[in-house]
XYZ file of C-alpha atoms in Angstrom:
443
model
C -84.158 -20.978 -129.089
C -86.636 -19.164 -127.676
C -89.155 -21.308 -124.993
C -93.044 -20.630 -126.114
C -94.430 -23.647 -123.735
C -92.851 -24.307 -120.171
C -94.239 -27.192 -118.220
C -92.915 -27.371 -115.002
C -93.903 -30.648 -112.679
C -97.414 -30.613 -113.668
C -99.684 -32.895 -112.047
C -104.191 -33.328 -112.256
C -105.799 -35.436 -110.339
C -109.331 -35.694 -109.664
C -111.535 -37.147 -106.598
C -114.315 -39.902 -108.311
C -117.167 -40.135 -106.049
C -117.641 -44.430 -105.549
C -120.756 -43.892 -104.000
C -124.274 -45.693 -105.419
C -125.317 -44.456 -108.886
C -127.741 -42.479 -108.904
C -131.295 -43.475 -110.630
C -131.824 -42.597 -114.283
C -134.915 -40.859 -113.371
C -135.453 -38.889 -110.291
C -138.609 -36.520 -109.103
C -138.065 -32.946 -108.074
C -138.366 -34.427 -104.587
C -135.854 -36.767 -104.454
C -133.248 -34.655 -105.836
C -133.987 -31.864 -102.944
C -133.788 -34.643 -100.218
C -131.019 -36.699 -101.362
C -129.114 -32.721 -101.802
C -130.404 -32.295 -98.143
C -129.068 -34.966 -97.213
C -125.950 -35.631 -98.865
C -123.846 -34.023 -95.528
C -125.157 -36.940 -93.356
C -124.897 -39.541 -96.190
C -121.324 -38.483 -96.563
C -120.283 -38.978 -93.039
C -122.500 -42.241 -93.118
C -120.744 -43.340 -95.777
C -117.470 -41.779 -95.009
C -117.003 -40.127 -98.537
C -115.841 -36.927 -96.414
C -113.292 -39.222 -94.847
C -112.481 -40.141 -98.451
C -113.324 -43.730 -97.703
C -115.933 -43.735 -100.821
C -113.543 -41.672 -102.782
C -110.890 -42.776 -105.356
C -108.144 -40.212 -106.522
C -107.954 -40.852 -110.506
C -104.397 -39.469 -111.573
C -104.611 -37.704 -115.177
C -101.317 -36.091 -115.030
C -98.210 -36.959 -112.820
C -95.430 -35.061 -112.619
C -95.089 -34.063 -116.486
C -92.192 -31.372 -117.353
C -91.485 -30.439 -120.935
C -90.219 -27.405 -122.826
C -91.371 -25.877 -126.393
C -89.106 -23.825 -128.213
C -91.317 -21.292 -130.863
C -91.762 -22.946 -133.903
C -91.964 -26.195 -133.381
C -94.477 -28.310 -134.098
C -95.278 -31.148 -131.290
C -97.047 -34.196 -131.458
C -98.540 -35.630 -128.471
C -100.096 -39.297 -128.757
C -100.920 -42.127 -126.198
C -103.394 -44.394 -125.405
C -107.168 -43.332 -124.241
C -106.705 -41.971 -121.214
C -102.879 -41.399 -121.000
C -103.591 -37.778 -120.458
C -103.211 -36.159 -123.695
C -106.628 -34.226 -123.599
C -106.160 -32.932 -119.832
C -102.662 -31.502 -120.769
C -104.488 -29.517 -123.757
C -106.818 -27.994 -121.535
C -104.551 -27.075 -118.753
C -102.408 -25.115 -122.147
C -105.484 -23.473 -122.849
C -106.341 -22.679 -119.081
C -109.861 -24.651 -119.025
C -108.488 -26.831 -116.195
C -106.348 -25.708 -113.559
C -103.258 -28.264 -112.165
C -103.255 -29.556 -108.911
C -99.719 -29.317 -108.659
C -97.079 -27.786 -110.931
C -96.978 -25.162 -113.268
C -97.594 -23.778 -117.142
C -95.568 -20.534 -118.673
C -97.211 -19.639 -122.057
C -95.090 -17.052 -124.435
C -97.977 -15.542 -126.633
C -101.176 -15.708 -127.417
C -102.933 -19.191 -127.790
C -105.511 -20.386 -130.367
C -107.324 -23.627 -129.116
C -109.480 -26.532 -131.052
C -110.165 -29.125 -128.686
C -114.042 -30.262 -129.078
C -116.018 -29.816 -132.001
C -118.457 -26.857 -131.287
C -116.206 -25.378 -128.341
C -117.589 -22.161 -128.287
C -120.159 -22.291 -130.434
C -123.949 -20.983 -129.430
C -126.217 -23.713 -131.172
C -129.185 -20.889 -131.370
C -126.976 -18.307 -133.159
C -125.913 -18.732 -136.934
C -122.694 -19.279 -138.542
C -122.278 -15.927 -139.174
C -122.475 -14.968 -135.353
C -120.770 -17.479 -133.778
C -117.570 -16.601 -135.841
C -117.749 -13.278 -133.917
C -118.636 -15.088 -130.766
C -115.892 -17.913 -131.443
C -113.357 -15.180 -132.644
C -114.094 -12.921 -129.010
C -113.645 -16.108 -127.087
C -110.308 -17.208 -128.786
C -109.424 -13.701 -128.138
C -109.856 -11.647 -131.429
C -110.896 -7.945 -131.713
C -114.240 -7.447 -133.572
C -111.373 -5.475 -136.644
C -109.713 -8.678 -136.529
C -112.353 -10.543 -136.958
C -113.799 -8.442 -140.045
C -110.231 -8.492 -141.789
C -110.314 -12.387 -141.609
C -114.430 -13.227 -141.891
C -113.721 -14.407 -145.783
C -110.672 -16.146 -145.099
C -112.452 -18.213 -142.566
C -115.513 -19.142 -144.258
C -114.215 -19.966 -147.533
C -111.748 -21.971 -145.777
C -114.628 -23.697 -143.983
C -116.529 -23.911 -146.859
C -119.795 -22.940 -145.094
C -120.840 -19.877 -146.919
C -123.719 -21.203 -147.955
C -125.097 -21.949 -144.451
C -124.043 -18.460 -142.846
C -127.434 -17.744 -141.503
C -128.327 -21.012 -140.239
C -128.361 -21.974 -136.804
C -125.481 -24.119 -135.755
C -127.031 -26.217 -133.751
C -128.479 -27.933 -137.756
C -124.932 -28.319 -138.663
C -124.021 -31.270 -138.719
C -120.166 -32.429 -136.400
C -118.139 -32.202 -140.110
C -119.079 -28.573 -140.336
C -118.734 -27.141 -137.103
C -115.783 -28.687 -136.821
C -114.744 -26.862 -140.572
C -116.204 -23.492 -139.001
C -114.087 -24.174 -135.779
C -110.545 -24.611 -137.106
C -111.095 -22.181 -139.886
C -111.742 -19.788 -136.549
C -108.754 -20.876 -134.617
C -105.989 -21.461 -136.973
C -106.985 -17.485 -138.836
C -106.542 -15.719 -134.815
C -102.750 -15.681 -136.035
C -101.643 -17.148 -132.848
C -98.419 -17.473 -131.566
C -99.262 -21.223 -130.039
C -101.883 -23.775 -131.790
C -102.988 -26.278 -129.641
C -105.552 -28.535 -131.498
C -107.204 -32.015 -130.088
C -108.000 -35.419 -131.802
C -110.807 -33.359 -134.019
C -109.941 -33.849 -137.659
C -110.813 -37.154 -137.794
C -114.298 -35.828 -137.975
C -113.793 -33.789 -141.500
C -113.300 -35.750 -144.332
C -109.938 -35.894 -146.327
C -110.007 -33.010 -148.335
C -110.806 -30.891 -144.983
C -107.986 -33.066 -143.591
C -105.625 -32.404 -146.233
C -106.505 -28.354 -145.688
C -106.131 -28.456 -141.854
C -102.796 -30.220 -142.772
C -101.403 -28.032 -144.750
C -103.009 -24.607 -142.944
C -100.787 -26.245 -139.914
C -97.710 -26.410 -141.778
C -97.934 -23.294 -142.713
C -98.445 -21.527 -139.268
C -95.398 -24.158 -138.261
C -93.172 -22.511 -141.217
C -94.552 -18.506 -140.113
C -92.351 -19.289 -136.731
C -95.637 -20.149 -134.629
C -95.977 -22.819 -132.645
C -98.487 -25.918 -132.977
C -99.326 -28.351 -130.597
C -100.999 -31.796 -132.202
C -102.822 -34.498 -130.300
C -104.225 -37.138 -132.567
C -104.205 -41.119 -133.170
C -103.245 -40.680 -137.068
C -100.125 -41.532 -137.226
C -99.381 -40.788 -140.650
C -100.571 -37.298 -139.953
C -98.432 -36.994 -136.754
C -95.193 -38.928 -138.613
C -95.080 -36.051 -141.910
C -96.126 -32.962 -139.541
C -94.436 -33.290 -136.591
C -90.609 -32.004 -135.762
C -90.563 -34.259 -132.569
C -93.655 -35.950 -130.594
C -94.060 -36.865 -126.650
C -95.733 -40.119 -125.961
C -97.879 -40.332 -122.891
C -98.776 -43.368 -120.539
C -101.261 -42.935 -117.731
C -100.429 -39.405 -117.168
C -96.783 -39.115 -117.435
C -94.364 -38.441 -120.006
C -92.386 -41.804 -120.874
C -90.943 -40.575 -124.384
C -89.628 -37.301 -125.846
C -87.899 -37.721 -129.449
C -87.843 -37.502 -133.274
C -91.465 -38.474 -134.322
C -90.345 -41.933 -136.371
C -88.281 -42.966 -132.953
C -91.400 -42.381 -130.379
C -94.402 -44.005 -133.032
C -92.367 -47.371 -133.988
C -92.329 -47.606 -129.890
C -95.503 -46.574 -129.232
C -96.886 -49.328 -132.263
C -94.561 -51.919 -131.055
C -95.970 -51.624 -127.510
C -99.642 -52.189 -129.211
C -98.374 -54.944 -130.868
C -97.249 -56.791 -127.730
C -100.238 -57.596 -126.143
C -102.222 -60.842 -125.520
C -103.309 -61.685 -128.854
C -105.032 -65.381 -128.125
C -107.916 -66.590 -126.218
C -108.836 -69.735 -124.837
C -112.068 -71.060 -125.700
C -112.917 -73.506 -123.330
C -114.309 -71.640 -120.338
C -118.029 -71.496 -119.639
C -117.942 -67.761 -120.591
C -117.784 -68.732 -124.540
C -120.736 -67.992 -126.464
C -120.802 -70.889 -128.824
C -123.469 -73.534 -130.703
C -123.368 -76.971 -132.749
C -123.361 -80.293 -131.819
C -120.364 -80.497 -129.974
C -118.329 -83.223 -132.270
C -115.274 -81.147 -132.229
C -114.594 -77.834 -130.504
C -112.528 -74.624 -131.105
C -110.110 -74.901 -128.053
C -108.094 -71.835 -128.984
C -107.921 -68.988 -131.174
C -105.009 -66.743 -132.038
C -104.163 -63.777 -134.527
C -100.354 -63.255 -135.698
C -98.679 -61.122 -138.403
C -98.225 -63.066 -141.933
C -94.703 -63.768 -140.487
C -96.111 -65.674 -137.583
C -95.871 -63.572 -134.879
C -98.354 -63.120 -132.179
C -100.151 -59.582 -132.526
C -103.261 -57.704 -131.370
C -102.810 -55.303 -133.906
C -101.725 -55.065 -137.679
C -100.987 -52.187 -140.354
C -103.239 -51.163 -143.069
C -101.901 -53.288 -146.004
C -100.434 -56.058 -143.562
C -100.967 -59.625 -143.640
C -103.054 -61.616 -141.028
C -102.938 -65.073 -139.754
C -105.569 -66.695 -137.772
C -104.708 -69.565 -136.044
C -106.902 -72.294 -134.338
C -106.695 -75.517 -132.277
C -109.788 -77.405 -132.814
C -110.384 -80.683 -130.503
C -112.257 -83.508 -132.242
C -114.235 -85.794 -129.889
C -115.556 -88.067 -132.927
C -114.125 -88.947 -136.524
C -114.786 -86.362 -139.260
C -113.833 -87.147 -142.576
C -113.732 -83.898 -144.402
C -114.196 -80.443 -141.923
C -114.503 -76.643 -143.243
C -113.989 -73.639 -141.206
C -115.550 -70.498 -142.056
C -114.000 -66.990 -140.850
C -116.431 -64.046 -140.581
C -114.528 -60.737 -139.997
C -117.011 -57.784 -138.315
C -116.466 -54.257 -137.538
C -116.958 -52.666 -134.047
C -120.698 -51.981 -134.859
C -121.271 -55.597 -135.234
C -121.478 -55.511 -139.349
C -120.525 -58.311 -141.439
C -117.486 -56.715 -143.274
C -116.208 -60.055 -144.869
C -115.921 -63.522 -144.180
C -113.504 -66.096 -145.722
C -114.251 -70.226 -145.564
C -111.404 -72.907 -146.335
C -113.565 -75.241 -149.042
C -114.805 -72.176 -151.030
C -111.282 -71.382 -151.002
C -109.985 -74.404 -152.336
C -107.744 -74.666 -149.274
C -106.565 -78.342 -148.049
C -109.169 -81.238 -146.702
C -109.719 -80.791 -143.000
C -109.544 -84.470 -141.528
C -110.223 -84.393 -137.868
C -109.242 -87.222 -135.433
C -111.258 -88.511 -132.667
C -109.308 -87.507 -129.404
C -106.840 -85.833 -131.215
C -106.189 -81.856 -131.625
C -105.887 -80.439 -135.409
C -104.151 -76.817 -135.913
C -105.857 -74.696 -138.730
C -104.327 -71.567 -140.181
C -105.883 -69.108 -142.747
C -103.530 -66.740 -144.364
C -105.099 -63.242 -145.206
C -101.973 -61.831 -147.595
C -103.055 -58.412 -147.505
C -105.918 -56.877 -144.891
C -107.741 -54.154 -147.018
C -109.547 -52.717 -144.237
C -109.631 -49.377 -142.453
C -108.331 -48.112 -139.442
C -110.337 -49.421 -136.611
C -111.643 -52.931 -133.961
C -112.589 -55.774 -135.402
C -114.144 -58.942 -134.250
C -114.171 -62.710 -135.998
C -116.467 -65.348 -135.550
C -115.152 -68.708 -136.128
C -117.418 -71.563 -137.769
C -116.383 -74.918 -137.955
C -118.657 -77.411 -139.963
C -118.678 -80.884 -142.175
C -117.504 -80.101 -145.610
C -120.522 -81.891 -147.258
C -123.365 -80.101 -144.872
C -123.775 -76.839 -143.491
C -124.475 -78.099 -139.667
C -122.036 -76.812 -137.060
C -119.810 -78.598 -135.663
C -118.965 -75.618 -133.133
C -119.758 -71.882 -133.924
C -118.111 -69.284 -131.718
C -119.377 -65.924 -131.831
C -117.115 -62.810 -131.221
C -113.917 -65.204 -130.419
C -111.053 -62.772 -130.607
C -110.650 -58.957 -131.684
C -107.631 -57.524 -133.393
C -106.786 -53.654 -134.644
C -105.670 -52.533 -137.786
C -103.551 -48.952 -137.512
C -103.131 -45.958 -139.733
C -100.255 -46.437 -142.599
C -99.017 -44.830 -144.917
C -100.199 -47.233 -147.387
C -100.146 -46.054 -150.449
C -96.932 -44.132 -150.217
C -98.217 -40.778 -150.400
C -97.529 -39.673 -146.853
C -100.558 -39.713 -145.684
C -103.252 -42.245 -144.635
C -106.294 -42.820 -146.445
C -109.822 -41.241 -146.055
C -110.807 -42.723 -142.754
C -114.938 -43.039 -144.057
C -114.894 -46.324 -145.417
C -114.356 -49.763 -143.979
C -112.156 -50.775 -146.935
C -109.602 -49.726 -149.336
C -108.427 -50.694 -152.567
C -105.793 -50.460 -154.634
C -106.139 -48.852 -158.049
C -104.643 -47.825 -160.874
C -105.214 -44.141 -162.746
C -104.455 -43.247 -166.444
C -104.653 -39.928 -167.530
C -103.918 -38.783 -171.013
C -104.716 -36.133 -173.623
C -108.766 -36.397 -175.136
C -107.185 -35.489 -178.560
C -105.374 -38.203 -179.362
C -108.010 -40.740 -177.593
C -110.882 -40.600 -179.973
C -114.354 -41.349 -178.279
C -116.662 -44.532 -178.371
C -117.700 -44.735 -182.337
C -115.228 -41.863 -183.454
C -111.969 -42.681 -185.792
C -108.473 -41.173 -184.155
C -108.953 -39.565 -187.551
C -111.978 -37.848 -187.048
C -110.967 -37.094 -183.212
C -107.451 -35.399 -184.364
C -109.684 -33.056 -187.005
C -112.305 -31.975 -184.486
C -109.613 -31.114 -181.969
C -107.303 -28.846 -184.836
């Protein structure tokens, strides 16, 4: 087949200056004498020597091929490189080492607003966008309606960008790059931003330059998205290419190496953030799968179990522990609590530990961090016994969980299950209306 990306033992690094941060706020002076100065500082210091410099490593030693026509998904961790490699396709960032052979013209999306002017309107920075990308002003004229009806901006033409809000210059910005026609489509983790009918557009506007012979290049953390689009997917780890295969293959690795981590914490250091009197303690906390298997992370629609080892120093008769579950902002999303559950008596034991499990069946929540507090109290009063704040985190990833090959809308913090009905008005007479009288107005 014929090659449309050739990476050839490509390599970034950068040089991170170690030396003391600089003040938030800094007069016109000081800036001109620490810039005066910075030559004798350096030697001082011996940053020219590299002694108060540390080499970060983005890329290292990454060589892949692209055949035309394929569509490739790159994923990884933060930082594993992903984002550098884009902008080395798109010649932003030059390599340190190595080298890139691109077979056609390129079409880019990597930051919302790339190449947007935030003075000019909508309607000028589609021209401005369109020159940057590469397209002739008669290009740009035979595809203006395509692009803003597919971005869905019309209305907002002559308004500045820079009132747009992130979900429509983002609209504006693929509509732009994915009409250029290009021969290669290299897009960042940006669609998150649009919500899922934009999603479901960019999707399928994808596919279809995929199935035209073109060839797309996909970074992005949804899964589901990468799983139904993707003919094969590269997974990256601190800068270098540890996986190359069919898209299922690489993302059950890449999830099962998530899932592997450290998913318990000890709660008896100093460091714990905790009240109450001090009866009985939480000595450890840990989060498994529903099967019982230590986890940091579960799927949408998964079942979690939170374990804990709670130390008793006096005789309690009847203990509850209460479960709060918040999201990465610090919101109270939910909260579960063993007596309003109806769940067994808690009888703790003077010098004796006592293991408590809650079983969550099915975890309706979104992709995204989240953060419990434990509270464990006297069944017949409200007084803590011990309260830990923020005692473990766990992640819940993208899934296809409602079988429809594609993850849910990402703006929400929940999801629910549903049911739909859908049938024909005529023979469903309204509120107060005989099916009679309903089949005669409808004849």
């Amino acid at each position: 087949m014929t090659t449309a990306i050739r990476v050839e033992s490509l390599s970034k690094r950068f040089l991170i200056n170690r030396s003391r941060p600089r003040e938030e706020y800094t007069t016109l002076a000081q800036t001109l004498g620490e810039w005066l100065t910075l030559p004798f500082r350096q030697l001082r210091d011996g940053a020219a020597l590299g002694g108060r410099t540390e080499e970060f490593v983005a890329l290292d030693d990454v060589t892949f091929d692209v055949s035309a026509g394929e569509v490739v998904g790159i994923i990884g961790r933060n930082g594993a490189g992903k984002s550098t490699l884009l902008k080395i396709l798109s010649e932003i960032t030059t390599p340190t080492a190595g080298r890139v052979e691109l077979y056609g013209r390129v079409g880019s999306l990597l930051e919302v607003g790339t190449g947007f002017h935030p003075e000019l309107t909508g309607h000028e920075n589609v021209y401005l966008n369109g020159s940057i990308l590469g397209m002739s002003r008669s290009e740009i004229e035979r595809q203006f309606d395509a692009i803003v009806d597919f971005a869905g901006v019309y209305e907002f033409l002559e308004t500045p960008v820079k009132r747009y809000s992130s979900g429509m210059k983002v609209r504006l910005a693929f509509a732009v790059a994915a009409h250029l026609n290009p021969e290669i489509l290299l897009i960042d983790e940006v669609l998150a931003v649009g919500d899922a009918e934009f999603q479901r557009k960019c999707l399928g506007k994808m596919s279809e330059v995929a199935t035209s012979g073109r060839t797309v290049v996909f970074v992005s953390h949804d899964m589901t998205a990468v799983r139904n689009l993707c003919t094969r997917v590269l997974r990256f780890e601190r800068g270098r290419l540890v996986h190359d295969d069919d898209p299922s293959i690489v993302i059950n690795e890449y999830l099962k190496g998530i899932r592997t981590g450290s998913a318990f914490r000890d709660l008896t250091g100093p460091e714990v953030e905790r009240t109450g009197s001090g009866e009985a303690r939480i000595e450890r906390i840990e989060v498994c799968t529903s099967l019982g298997e230590t986890s940091t992370a579960v799927a949408m629609g998964e079942g979690l179990r939170i374990r804990a080892v709670i130390r008793s120093r006096a005789e309690v008769a009847a203990a509850s522990v209460g479960i709060g579950i918040f999201d990465a902002m610090g919101t109270r999303v939910t909260g579960v609590n063993s007596e309003e559950a109806g769940g067994p008596a808690i009888r703790l034991r003077a010098g004796r530990q006592t293991i408590v499990e809650c079983l969550l069946p099915e975890m309706n929540l979104m992709p995204g961090t989240y953060r419990i507090n434990v509270n464990l109290h006297r069944a017949t009063a409200r007084d803590a016994l011990d309260f830990v704040r923020h005692a473990i985190e766990f992640d819940v990833i993208e899934s296809d969980v409602f079988g429809t090959g594609r993850a849910p809308n990402r703006n929400a913090v929940v999801f629910l299950h549903s049911r739909w009905e859908v049938r024909d008005a005529s023979f469903d007479p309204m509120p107060g209306e005989s099916r009679a009288a309903a089949s005669a107005v409808n004849v």
